[in-house]
XYZ file of C-alpha atoms in Angstrom:
758
model
C 69.877 95.048 72.873
C 70.206 92.670 70.231
C 73.005 95.655 68.481
C 74.051 96.900 71.751
C 75.438 92.983 72.225
C 77.042 92.430 69.168
C 78.774 95.980 69.816
C 80.750 94.200 72.491
C 81.438 90.711 70.714
C 83.008 93.235 67.455
C 84.940 95.194 70.650
C 86.491 91.880 72.221
C 87.402 89.807 69.115
C 89.160 93.137 67.449
C 90.957 93.149 71.564
C 91.568 89.838 70.862
C 93.019 89.547 67.527
C 95.067 93.290 68.903
C 96.847 92.077 71.844
C 97.317 88.788 70.052
C 99.034 89.727 66.568
C 102.781 89.800 65.991
C 103.345 93.542 65.058
C 101.705 95.244 68.019
C 99.540 98.499 67.948
C 101.348 101.415 67.822
C 101.270 103.106 70.963
C 100.538 107.316 70.614
C 103.685 110.092 70.452
C 103.662 111.606 73.693
C 102.869 114.705 74.312
C 104.178 116.139 77.890
C 106.619 118.202 76.657
C 106.783 122.483 76.446
C 103.233 123.346 78.066
C 101.699 126.807 79.158
C 98.810 127.851 81.096
C 96.875 130.458 82.237
C 94.206 131.215 84.431
C 91.320 132.866 83.278
C 89.391 133.513 80.368
C 90.079 135.312 77.275
C 88.199 137.735 76.392
C 86.398 137.253 73.041
C 84.951 139.377 69.890
C 81.941 139.580 69.375
C 82.001 136.795 66.819
C 83.305 133.927 69.270
C 86.770 133.971 68.520
C 89.316 134.200 71.217
C 91.597 137.728 70.945
C 94.927 136.056 70.043
C 96.657 139.483 71.035
C 95.850 139.149 74.414
C 96.847 135.183 73.903
C 100.493 136.221 72.488
C 101.382 138.168 75.251
C 104.621 136.287 77.005
C 103.436 137.531 80.506
C 101.008 135.852 81.156
C 101.266 132.261 80.879
C 103.893 130.087 82.943
C 105.360 126.453 82.626
C 103.906 123.681 83.588
C 104.815 119.511 83.850
C 101.963 118.736 82.492
C 98.222 120.295 81.967
C 96.520 119.674 85.201
C 95.890 121.262 87.689
C 98.990 124.035 87.779
C 99.875 125.781 90.713
C 97.956 129.255 92.328
C 94.643 127.956 91.346
C 92.522 130.154 94.288
C 89.369 129.434 93.113
C 89.518 130.215 89.792
C 87.505 127.717 87.733
C 89.371 129.310 83.869
C 92.501 128.192 81.970
C 93.927 128.632 79.378
C 96.480 125.155 77.996
C 99.191 125.852 75.442
C 101.329 123.354 73.800
C 103.436 123.187 70.287
C 103.008 120.225 68.792
C 105.421 117.684 67.738
C 105.669 116.689 64.492
C 105.150 112.560 63.787
C 104.426 110.406 61.428
C 101.416 109.777 60.821
C 98.029 109.331 57.930
C 95.579 110.514 59.289
C 96.519 111.726 63.570
C 94.054 112.100 65.862
C 95.229 113.744 69.441
C 94.388 111.210 71.747
C 93.526 113.134 75.655
C 92.398 110.395 77.851
C 90.187 112.627 80.146
C 89.791 116.429 81.167
C 88.106 118.500 83.731
C 84.833 119.452 82.591
C 84.581 120.785 79.389
C 87.225 122.551 76.374
C 87.757 124.256 73.653
C 90.800 123.444 71.062
C 91.700 126.433 68.727
C 94.378 125.441 65.829
C 95.218 128.504 63.671
C 92.870 130.565 65.009
C 89.694 128.664 64.339
C 87.770 126.524 67.003
C 88.697 122.256 65.592
C 87.488 120.527 69.280
C 84.713 121.013 71.713
C 83.523 119.269 74.026
C 80.142 120.686 76.349
C 78.761 124.084 75.883
C 80.464 127.806 77.178
C 78.325 129.724 78.532
C 79.198 133.744 77.664
C 80.530 133.350 81.246
C 82.730 131.520 79.754
C 81.914 128.239 82.051
C 79.118 125.683 81.422
C 77.741 121.735 82.958
C 79.058 118.404 83.927
C 78.756 116.413 80.787
C 81.128 113.352 81.309
C 84.083 112.170 81.206
C 84.714 110.511 78.212
C 88.517 109.827 75.676
C 88.893 112.636 73.525
C 90.181 112.099 69.575
C 91.319 115.433 67.862
C 91.447 115.692 64.000
C 94.541 117.549 63.279
C 94.853 119.112 60.412
C 97.345 118.537 57.952
C 99.979 120.461 58.595
C 99.873 120.663 61.947
C 103.472 120.026 63.244
C 105.364 122.735 65.786
C 101.790 124.884 65.534
C 100.935 126.245 68.849
C 97.079 124.095 70.333
C 95.290 126.413 72.708
C 93.013 124.370 74.958
C 90.146 126.999 76.645
C 89.327 124.624 80.321
C 86.513 124.803 82.308
C 85.467 123.361 85.442
C 84.431 123.926 88.538
C 85.844 120.640 90.151
C 88.390 119.444 92.005
C 90.928 118.318 89.558
C 91.104 120.994 86.349
C 93.006 119.992 83.859
C 93.657 116.911 81.321
C 94.166 113.706 82.866
C 96.150 110.728 82.173
C 97.499 110.194 78.929
C 98.013 112.881 75.859
C 99.467 111.769 73.047
C 99.061 111.739 68.608
C 98.388 108.495 67.373
C 96.631 107.699 63.816
C 93.008 107.308 63.701
C 92.492 103.830 62.472
C 94.634 102.662 65.680
C 93.250 104.848 68.405
C 90.082 101.859 68.470
C 93.051 99.184 68.694
C 94.569 101.332 71.747
C 92.134 101.692 72.700
C 91.001 98.030 73.192
C 94.738 97.006 73.391
C 94.217 99.261 77.367
C 90.586 97.871 77.679
C 90.996 94.523 77.331
C 92.099 93.531 80.736
C 88.957 95.325 82.667
C 86.852 93.762 80.099
C 87.990 90.451 80.503
C 87.707 90.971 84.874
C 84.694 92.691 84.507
C 82.474 90.127 82.575
C 83.741 87.313 84.847
C 82.563 89.029 87.923
C 79.189 89.656 86.312
C 79.226 85.686 85.707
C 80.173 85.472 89.780
C 77.366 87.890 90.254
C 74.744 85.370 88.326
C 76.009 82.568 90.133
C 75.947 84.481 93.235
C 72.210 85.629 93.035
C 70.794 81.798 92.107
C 72.420 80.567 95.123
C 70.837 83.283 96.712
C 67.108 82.798 95.361
C 67.431 79.288 95.834
C 68.548 78.838 98.992
C 65.973 81.916 100.016
C 67.662 85.165 99.869
C 70.465 84.418 102.540
C 72.237 88.206 102.963
C 76.030 86.269 102.437
C 74.867 85.373 98.645
C 73.087 88.181 97.382
C 76.080 90.647 98.871
C 78.527 88.388 96.888
C 76.864 89.568 94.164
C 75.707 92.854 94.403
C 79.350 93.878 95.475
C 80.544 91.758 92.088
C 77.668 93.116 90.007
C 78.213 96.965 90.920
C 82.236 96.419 90.622
C 81.792 95.151 87.192
C 79.749 97.431 85.885
C 81.883 100.194 87.502
C 84.615 98.354 85.477
C 83.073 98.154 82.560
C 81.704 101.993 82.792
C 85.220 103.173 83.775
C 86.876 101.553 80.473
C 87.580 103.834 77.430
C 85.827 100.856 75.104
C 82.732 102.061 77.700
C 82.109 104.508 74.542
C 83.032 102.017 71.590
C 79.707 100.204 73.503
C 77.261 103.018 73.955
C 78.851 106.908 72.776
C 76.933 108.026 75.765
C 79.969 109.698 78.273
C 77.429 110.975 80.951
C 75.146 107.776 80.487
C 78.172 105.936 81.680
C 79.459 108.782 84.242
C 75.626 107.659 85.954
C 76.597 104.153 85.686
C 80.186 104.117 87.091
C 78.741 106.187 89.911
C 75.635 104.396 90.832
C 78.144 101.362 90.483
C 80.459 102.721 92.617
C 78.775 104.293 95.480
C 77.224 100.731 95.861
C 80.148 99.000 96.882
C 80.243 100.526 100.416
C 76.182 99.013 100.993
C 77.875 95.532 99.718
C 80.722 95.756 101.472
C 78.577 97.052 104.869
C 75.638 93.433 104.298
C 77.873 90.519 104.412
C 79.504 92.564 107.157
C 76.690 92.675 108.999
C 75.501 89.117 109.059
C 79.075 87.750 110.290
C 80.404 89.956 112.544
C 78.407 88.652 116.079
C 79.471 91.566 118.078
C 76.293 93.384 118.013
C 77.630 96.772 118.776
C 80.171 96.797 115.683
C 76.712 95.514 113.535
C 75.072 98.022 115.102
C 78.253 100.434 113.577
C 77.998 98.420 110.694
C 74.806 98.486 109.732
C 74.881 102.262 110.836
C 77.376 102.740 107.204
C 75.974 100.929 105.102
C 72.376 102.460 105.846
C 74.258 105.441 105.788
C 75.867 105.007 101.856
C 71.988 103.983 100.486
C 70.645 107.218 101.443
C 73.357 108.869 99.841
C 73.209 106.965 96.631
C 69.443 107.632 96.300
C 69.932 111.374 96.918
C 72.624 111.774 95.195
C 72.306 110.019 91.754
C 67.932 111.367 92.562
C 69.600 115.414 92.891
C 72.418 114.737 89.647
C 69.157 113.679 87.361
C 66.441 116.193 88.913
C 69.490 118.917 88.015
C 69.658 120.107 91.278
C 73.627 119.035 92.014
C 76.066 118.290 88.904
C 76.979 114.984 88.719
C 81.026 115.966 89.589
C 80.486 117.370 91.891
C 78.247 114.248 93.939
C 81.771 112.442 93.543
C 84.174 113.983 96.132
C 81.362 113.910 99.071
C 81.706 110.249 98.498
C 84.911 109.888 98.316
C 85.620 110.989 102.062
C 83.069 109.630 102.928
C 83.845 106.689 100.957
C 87.270 107.160 103.261
C 86.165 107.868 106.659
C 83.734 104.334 105.994
C 86.999 101.925 104.863
C 88.916 103.111 107.708
C 85.716 102.783 110.626
C 84.802 99.363 108.724
C 88.455 97.903 108.835
C 88.696 98.968 112.816
C 85.786 96.944 113.315
C 86.448 94.364 111.605
C 90.714 93.663 111.566
C 90.540 93.169 116.173
C 87.264 90.005 115.429
C 88.980 88.248 111.913
C 89.647 85.689 114.466
C 86.770 84.745 114.996
C 86.166 84.790 111.098
C 85.875 81.567 108.922
C 88.867 80.732 107.154
C 86.528 81.830 103.937
C 85.305 84.321 105.813
C 88.887 85.718 105.936
C 89.746 84.708 102.641
C 86.807 87.675 101.390
C 87.398 90.494 104.537
C 91.469 89.936 102.408
C 89.583 90.586 98.630
C 87.687 93.511 99.944
C 91.239 94.725 101.978
C 92.956 94.905 98.848
C 90.077 96.492 96.898
C 89.574 99.176 98.818
C 93.379 99.871 98.729
C 93.024 100.229 95.298
C 90.127 102.349 95.472
C 92.323 104.769 97.794
C 94.724 104.825 95.290
C 92.605 105.339 92.515
C 90.995 108.163 94.390
C 93.904 109.694 95.000
C 94.780 109.685 91.172
C 91.793 111.310 90.161
C 92.171 114.349 92.925
C 95.398 114.697 92.136
C 97.045 114.331 95.600
C 99.627 112.082 93.618
C 100.991 111.475 90.335
C 98.673 110.353 87.524
C 99.506 106.812 86.670
C 96.526 104.044 85.876
C 95.975 102.291 89.026
C 94.784 98.419 88.590
C 91.603 98.220 90.006
C 90.276 95.857 87.906
C 92.572 93.688 89.548
C 91.362 93.767 92.877
C 88.070 93.185 91.929
C 89.393 89.351 90.309
C 91.576 88.561 93.597
C 87.457 88.772 94.594
C 85.996 86.763 92.175
C 89.218 84.615 92.163
C 88.276 84.219 95.495
C 85.043 83.137 95.749
C 85.878 80.955 93.058
C 87.874 78.423 94.745
C 85.983 78.882 98.006
C 83.097 77.658 95.613
C 85.708 75.225 94.586
C 86.495 74.755 97.873
C 82.897 73.594 98.867
C 82.475 71.888 95.221
C 85.446 69.283 96.541
C 83.683 69.174 99.719
C 80.382 68.103 97.856
C 82.563 65.351 95.974
C 84.884 63.893 98.674
C 81.461 63.126 100.527
C 79.832 61.519 96.866
C 82.149 59.748 96.506
C 81.411 57.602 100.044
C 78.425 56.278 98.481
C 79.638 53.732 95.815
C 82.878 52.308 94.858
C 81.364 52.809 90.937
C 80.448 57.054 91.596
C 83.934 57.152 93.182
C 86.561 56.080 90.169
C 84.210 58.019 88.345
C 84.668 60.753 90.186
C 88.099 60.801 90.527
C 88.786 60.600 86.327
C 86.697 63.232 85.846
C 88.569 64.754 88.764
C 91.846 63.668 87.258
C 91.015 65.166 83.615
C 89.933 68.224 84.843
C 93.440 68.967 87.711
C 95.257 68.078 83.917
C 93.232 70.655 81.934
C 93.514 72.862 85.018
C 96.971 72.779 85.298
C 97.649 72.794 80.977
C 95.850 76.089 81.212
C 97.624 77.303 84.395
C 100.769 77.154 82.648
C 99.054 78.762 79.111
C 97.410 81.882 81.274
C 101.097 81.871 83.395
C 102.823 83.022 79.776
C 100.494 85.448 78.895
C 100.548 86.616 82.033
C 104.254 87.261 81.757
C 104.460 88.173 78.381
C 101.588 91.064 79.594
C 103.178 92.716 82.681
C 106.558 92.463 80.301
C 104.196 94.479 77.922
C 103.061 96.933 79.777
C 106.605 98.025 81.404
C 108.154 97.861 78.091
C 105.741 100.286 76.864
C 106.456 101.910 79.942
C 110.007 102.198 79.778
C 110.485 102.878 75.453
C 108.089 106.027 76.974
C 110.729 106.985 79.378
C 113.491 106.598 76.194
C 111.366 108.927 74.207
C 111.619 111.771 76.682
C 115.396 111.351 77.451
C 117.440 114.391 76.255
C 121.115 112.302 75.471
C 122.019 108.718 74.254
C 123.443 108.727 77.967
C 120.942 109.333 80.282
C 118.946 106.814 77.274
C 121.247 104.422 78.887
C 121.247 105.288 82.934
C 117.612 104.202 82.714
C 118.139 101.156 80.336
C 120.159 100.344 83.291
C 117.908 100.862 85.772
C 115.215 99.404 83.585
C 116.370 96.107 82.716
C 115.956 93.989 85.960
C 112.979 94.469 86.245
C 111.993 93.551 82.097
C 113.999 90.728 82.456
C 113.329 88.682 85.600
C 113.277 85.731 86.382
C 116.365 85.826 83.555
C 119.657 86.520 84.738
C 121.818 88.897 82.436
C 124.161 91.645 81.968
C 123.732 95.161 79.923
C 127.262 96.254 78.282
C 127.797 99.914 76.659
C 130.631 100.350 74.086
C 133.207 102.889 74.743
C 135.147 105.132 72.797
C 138.065 102.771 72.370
C 135.950 100.569 71.015
C 135.729 97.985 74.166
C 132.102 97.131 75.954
C 132.211 97.775 79.594
C 128.998 95.995 81.405
C 126.980 99.121 83.111
C 124.965 96.045 85.832
C 124.402 92.926 85.739
C 121.412 90.857 87.831
C 119.546 87.589 89.066
C 122.903 86.621 90.809
C 123.471 86.384 94.546
C 126.332 85.729 96.389
C 125.575 81.577 96.397
C 125.109 82.861 92.584
C 128.163 85.323 91.499
C 128.406 87.204 88.690
C 130.315 84.999 85.579
C 133.278 85.178 84.850
C 133.642 88.469 82.008
C 135.022 90.579 82.845
C 133.808 94.449 83.764
C 135.507 95.313 80.382
C 135.482 93.371 77.030
C 138.332 94.965 75.192
C 136.954 92.718 71.793
C 133.514 90.947 70.833
C 135.355 87.821 70.038
C 135.223 87.306 73.696
C 131.615 87.557 73.856
C 128.785 85.058 72.767
C 127.966 84.898 68.292
C 124.356 87.666 68.739
C 121.400 86.145 68.108
C 119.338 86.442 65.442
C 116.113 85.761 65.085
C 113.898 86.152 61.771
C 110.315 86.718 62.093
C 108.673 83.635 61.079
C 110.884 80.672 62.430
C 109.798 80.074 66.087
C 109.324 76.719 65.122
C 112.234 76.146 64.251
C 114.441 77.435 67.733
C 111.384 75.112 69.694
C 114.255 72.754 69.288
C 117.272 74.796 70.459
C 115.659 76.188 73.639
C 115.482 72.782 75.097
C 118.700 73.490 76.152
C 120.420 76.962 76.038
C 123.891 76.901 77.561
C 126.343 78.963 78.471
C 125.195 82.449 77.238
C 122.369 83.766 74.644
C 123.878 87.328 73.111
C 120.748 90.042 71.288
C 123.214 93.296 69.992
C 121.291 96.699 70.177
C 122.467 98.724 66.828
C 122.252 102.298 66.897
C 122.655 104.686 64.327
C 124.331 107.962 64.792
C 123.992 110.799 61.912
C 128.474 110.659 62.132
C 128.864 107.555 61.430
C 126.122 105.597 60.548
C 124.884 102.178 61.940
C 127.072 101.040 65.057
C 126.881 97.729 68.043
C 126.336 100.152 70.492
C 124.683 97.810 73.784
C 125.035 93.477 74.013
C 122.513 92.271 76.205
C 124.207 88.862 77.571
C 121.690 86.446 78.762
C 122.219 82.838 81.629
C 121.505 79.830 78.915
C 120.612 78.437 82.568
C 117.872 80.335 82.794
C 116.090 80.239 80.896
C 116.018 76.685 80.133
C 115.401 76.531 84.269
C 112.344 79.449 83.734
C 109.774 76.343 84.158
C 108.387 77.751 80.298
C 107.690 74.605 78.012
C 110.233 74.525 74.924
C 107.631 76.607 72.355
C 107.549 78.957 75.902
C 111.835 79.588 75.658
C 112.066 80.454 72.151
C 109.226 83.051 72.167
C 110.533 84.528 74.799
C 113.469 84.506 72.917
C 111.637 86.480 70.036
C 110.616 89.042 72.142
C 114.065 89.355 73.266
C 114.552 89.944 70.386
C 112.156 92.384 69.564
C 112.670 93.848 73.053
C 117.006 94.641 71.441
C 115.594 96.363 67.882
C 112.732 97.867 69.633
C 115.391 99.482 71.855
C 117.626 100.236 68.943
C 115.864 101.977 67.214
C 114.342 104.823 70.031
C 117.657 104.959 70.344
C 118.416 105.813 67.308
C 115.933 108.359 67.898
C 117.410 109.677 70.686
C 121.421 110.175 68.954
C 119.742 111.854 66.011
C 117.797 114.019 67.953
C 120.463 114.882 70.293
C 122.644 115.714 66.898
C 120.770 118.189 65.183
C 120.009 119.732 68.518
C 124.367 120.458 69.398
C 124.556 121.059 65.989
C 122.025 124.030 65.614
C 123.359 125.936 68.816
C 127.443 125.517 68.285
C 129.630 127.178 66.189
C 131.085 124.793 64.587
C 134.136 126.599 63.799
C 135.003 127.531 66.783
C 133.544 125.218 69.459
C 130.934 127.843 71.210
C 127.536 128.493 70.992
C 126.658 130.177 68.027
C 124.240 133.843 68.510
C 121.114 132.517 68.252
C 121.435 129.523 71.626
C 122.735 133.581 73.207
C 119.598 134.963 72.175
C 117.811 132.765 73.890
C 119.831 132.133 76.715
C 119.979 136.252 77.210
C 116.245 135.865 77.932
C 116.568 133.176 80.309
C 119.555 135.033 82.395
C 117.467 138.235 82.368
C 114.780 136.519 83.558
C 116.254 134.533 86.415
C 118.769 137.835 87.126
C 115.176 139.755 87.981
C 113.533 136.732 90.094
C 116.297 136.270 92.399
C 117.762 140.187 92.314
C 121.232 138.423 92.005
C 123.685 140.710 90.047
C 124.188 140.128 85.597
C 127.425 141.218 83.491
C 128.306 141.463 79.316
C 131.249 140.855 78.578
C 131.195 141.882 74.401
C 134.681 141.668 73.255
C 136.080 142.473 69.589
C 139.472 141.271 68.037
C 141.706 143.835 66.915
C 142.187 144.653 63.079
C 141.464 141.604 62.757
C 140.643 142.619 59.138
C 144.111 143.379 58.270
C 145.099 139.949 59.884
C 143.127 138.084 57.251
C 144.160 140.284 54.456
C 148.112 139.622 55.237
C 147.413 136.364 56.257
C 144.714 135.021 54.948
C 140.825 133.730 56.070
C 142.497 130.244 56.647
C 145.100 131.950 59.157
C 142.786 133.775 60.089
C 139.993 130.947 61.007
C 142.971 129.777 62.666
C 143.571 132.629 64.821
C 139.183 132.923 66.302
C 140.706 128.787 67.073
C 143.133 130.547 68.993
C 140.855 132.922 70.791
C 137.972 131.151 71.525
C 140.228 128.017 73.254
C 141.436 131.153 75.952
C 137.735 132.196 76.430
C 136.940 128.748 76.784
C 140.105 128.030 79.695
C 139.344 131.196 81.316
C 134.993 131.397 82.704
C 133.878 129.663 85.274
C 131.829 126.414 83.533
C 128.362 128.518 85.128
C 129.650 131.750 82.504
C 128.734 131.419 78.831
C 130.509 132.080 75.775
C 129.185 132.344 72.133
C 130.223 133.407 68.653
C 128.278 136.320 67.881
C 129.233 136.985 64.518
C 132.734 137.507 62.492
C 135.388 138.638 65.094
C 133.053 139.903 68.131
C 132.750 136.896 70.912
C 130.105 137.007 73.945
C 130.095 136.351 77.384
C 127.705 136.139 80.037
C 128.226 136.305 83.486
C 125.370 135.061 86.220
C 125.502 136.544 89.477
C 129.027 138.289 88.412
C 129.037 142.567 89.697
C 130.237 145.076 87.483
C 134.025 144.912 89.317
C 134.100 141.014 88.868
C 133.188 141.809 85.838
C 135.950 144.490 84.405
C 138.435 141.917 86.358
C 137.853 139.295 83.437
C 137.757 141.413 81.304
C 141.004 142.791 82.093
C 142.242 139.470 82.944
C 141.115 138.156 79.050
C 142.559 141.238 77.299
C 146.453 140.281 78.290
C 146.302 136.845 77.762
C 144.691 137.034 74.179
C 148.576 139.434 73.970
C 150.418 136.542 75.804
C 149.290 134.532 73.531
C 150.497 133.838 69.744
C 149.723 132.443 66.900
C 150.706 129.315 64.204
C 149.988 128.929 61.352
C 151.183 125.996 59.061
C 154.354 126.324 61.671
C 154.801 130.055 61.304
C 153.857 132.769 64.632
C 152.082 135.365 62.738
C 152.317 136.989 66.449
C 149.395 137.913 68.995
C 146.333 138.777 68.764
C 144.732 142.338 71.146
C 141.135 143.012 71.529
C 139.034 145.548 72.747
C 135.644 144.915 75.578
C 133.253 146.481 76.618
C 131.305 144.965 79.920
C 128.111 146.019 81.361
C 126.498 145.070 84.266
C 122.861 145.059 86.183
C 122.005 146.696 88.582
C 125.076 148.866 88.130
C 124.782 149.907 84.660
C 121.045 150.061 84.381
C 118.027 149.454 85.436
C 117.167 147.690 82.810
C 118.516 144.322 81.907
C 117.799 144.278 78.393
C 119.978 146.880 77.655
C 123.556 145.813 79.078
C 123.583 144.296 75.500
C 123.156 148.090 74.047
C 124.988 149.057 76.620
C 128.134 147.009 76.422
C 128.186 148.122 72.213
C 128.774 151.089 73.379
C 131.410 150.695 75.913
C 133.010 148.076 72.459
C 132.973 151.054 70.695
C 134.204 152.880 72.969
C 136.513 150.650 73.090
C 137.833 150.548 68.849
C 138.192 154.280 69.088
C 140.149 155.209 72.048
C 142.974 153.193 70.640
C 141.902 149.384 70.900
C 143.656 147.064 72.800
C 141.651 148.121 75.677
C 138.121 147.345 78.830
C 135.387 149.993 78.479
C 132.905 149.307 82.045
C 129.676 151.240 81.232
C 129.710 153.799 83.597
C 127.078 152.981 86.529
C 123.380 154.957 86.116
């Protein structure tokens, strides 16, 4: 017992250290893209290894946004997921998974690197808890395919919550940071439960105090059991799940006991009594059957959730019409119950996949309830103190002095708590914004996201956001905090030079105290630079954050709080710049890998990946697909006569013709040398031939100019193939178009040949 208490102390200390340290713990690198799934189990060899030849069949795998509840389950209990692991700069990388339903294996390079739960010969297994998972990744895991084998007879199948890669050394701190709020609120609620239990014993076992104690105790145990830090206290997921289930199932019992005493209507009380007795019977029955192995503990949750949904609705329907008959304190507790019940229903919807995963703050509902109890207790305490003040003048003076001191301390603590709560709120919002930014495919998309995110990230401060244009000026993308009574500042929507903006504010690390004097009188506007690194032209001031100085001075914070706020914003701007730099470099790398440097057209690598996709789309939609294979006639002779630089100019001229002649949905690629290929989705063979003839005529009408000399015009030969007119197998289109191109060449060039109907 002492060792467990020591563990809890260490966990709370580490959590406080992680929360208030200058350098925040790194969040996991999300693994949310490129997931695929297949229903059913893979065949296994006699040695217990999956038959990877079956796993490599691409027709069995389907893309999914997230590895949870893929479509077409239809009673399936086995599913495989796979994903290509992204590269990352980690010392000891581990894959972190918040939760999984129900048991799983992980395979990498044909070897099993992780297993939770026991799979029998039929690929099934029993429920063994809902822990978070830490899967150690071997060296050189990057860009390798990780396979997951999952079994679940629960309503949900697959993973739940976060999936990301993080250093082993940072995972514990990350978990503690995520659990700190729940642990603190649970501890506070546990204290309230003990006090209520003491009051119940002192007043002869009053139901009200007992039900408050039961509710606070059950909810605090549930919050701790469902927090990620619970596994650090006692590493037994199933034990915590039993504690979570028992405390969760007791919540409506505590609610019912309290309402049973408060409601004056006999019928309502009888209905409430029936509800809480029914739930008490379910607690005993469900846990008893689960402990004896008759049913799985996981199977008791969906039944209870349905029962709880009806019970909460019934309690609300019986209580709300009679609220006026209750005291103010009772109304406050009923409101606290209602908020907590709404959060439970939201968490229930997330748990069963009704809505996408999000972190439902159930612990905040518990905090609201505990605060309501404390405030009610303080009310009674103040009333008692007021009665005592009437006894003697001396006691009245003493109580007044002590109360004044207590109020002063409370105000200071409230101010400190307000700053910490504000920072914690913005930290969570900023973490979500960075996560969303990292998922952006381009810098433009990232700036659009920032425009939407900046108001909620910056409020209550007023501000504006500018971005650099191609001509070097800066355009205002958005502003926030201004209204009709307080219009936008006089700054123009487009700022031509940086001289029109304030000097960017740069706060040195550790110099927070030096900025407190400035924080007493922020004036005008405060400017924060957002520098972005580009592969083509290096670092550049790409964005500017402007904040209204008056809104900082009037924010209600102390000088230290305002300076700390500015330091945090400076770090936010720097972090945004680093994230945008990563997006920019990634965007450039992707563009370079799929673009032909000479012509600006897509290259053969892009075509090889695209044609498979367009073939699948044509088959799925039963829409025609045409392919043109083009070759510039006598191009070698052109190079020999005019030189390779003139040949490059000719290729660029022909590329510009291609760009101007095809619609946005058509795809034009340089296939190699002087060969080009055009993919025409939804185009029949007649339309494809017409486009080819138009292109041939356009090439003849375009002259090639090089160094002021007219080198004449080009002629082209074109091979045309179409599905389904030319073949019943769309994967044969390239070969048929090549055959037609050869025929066009041999028949005299400057010609279009079309594959006949199959």
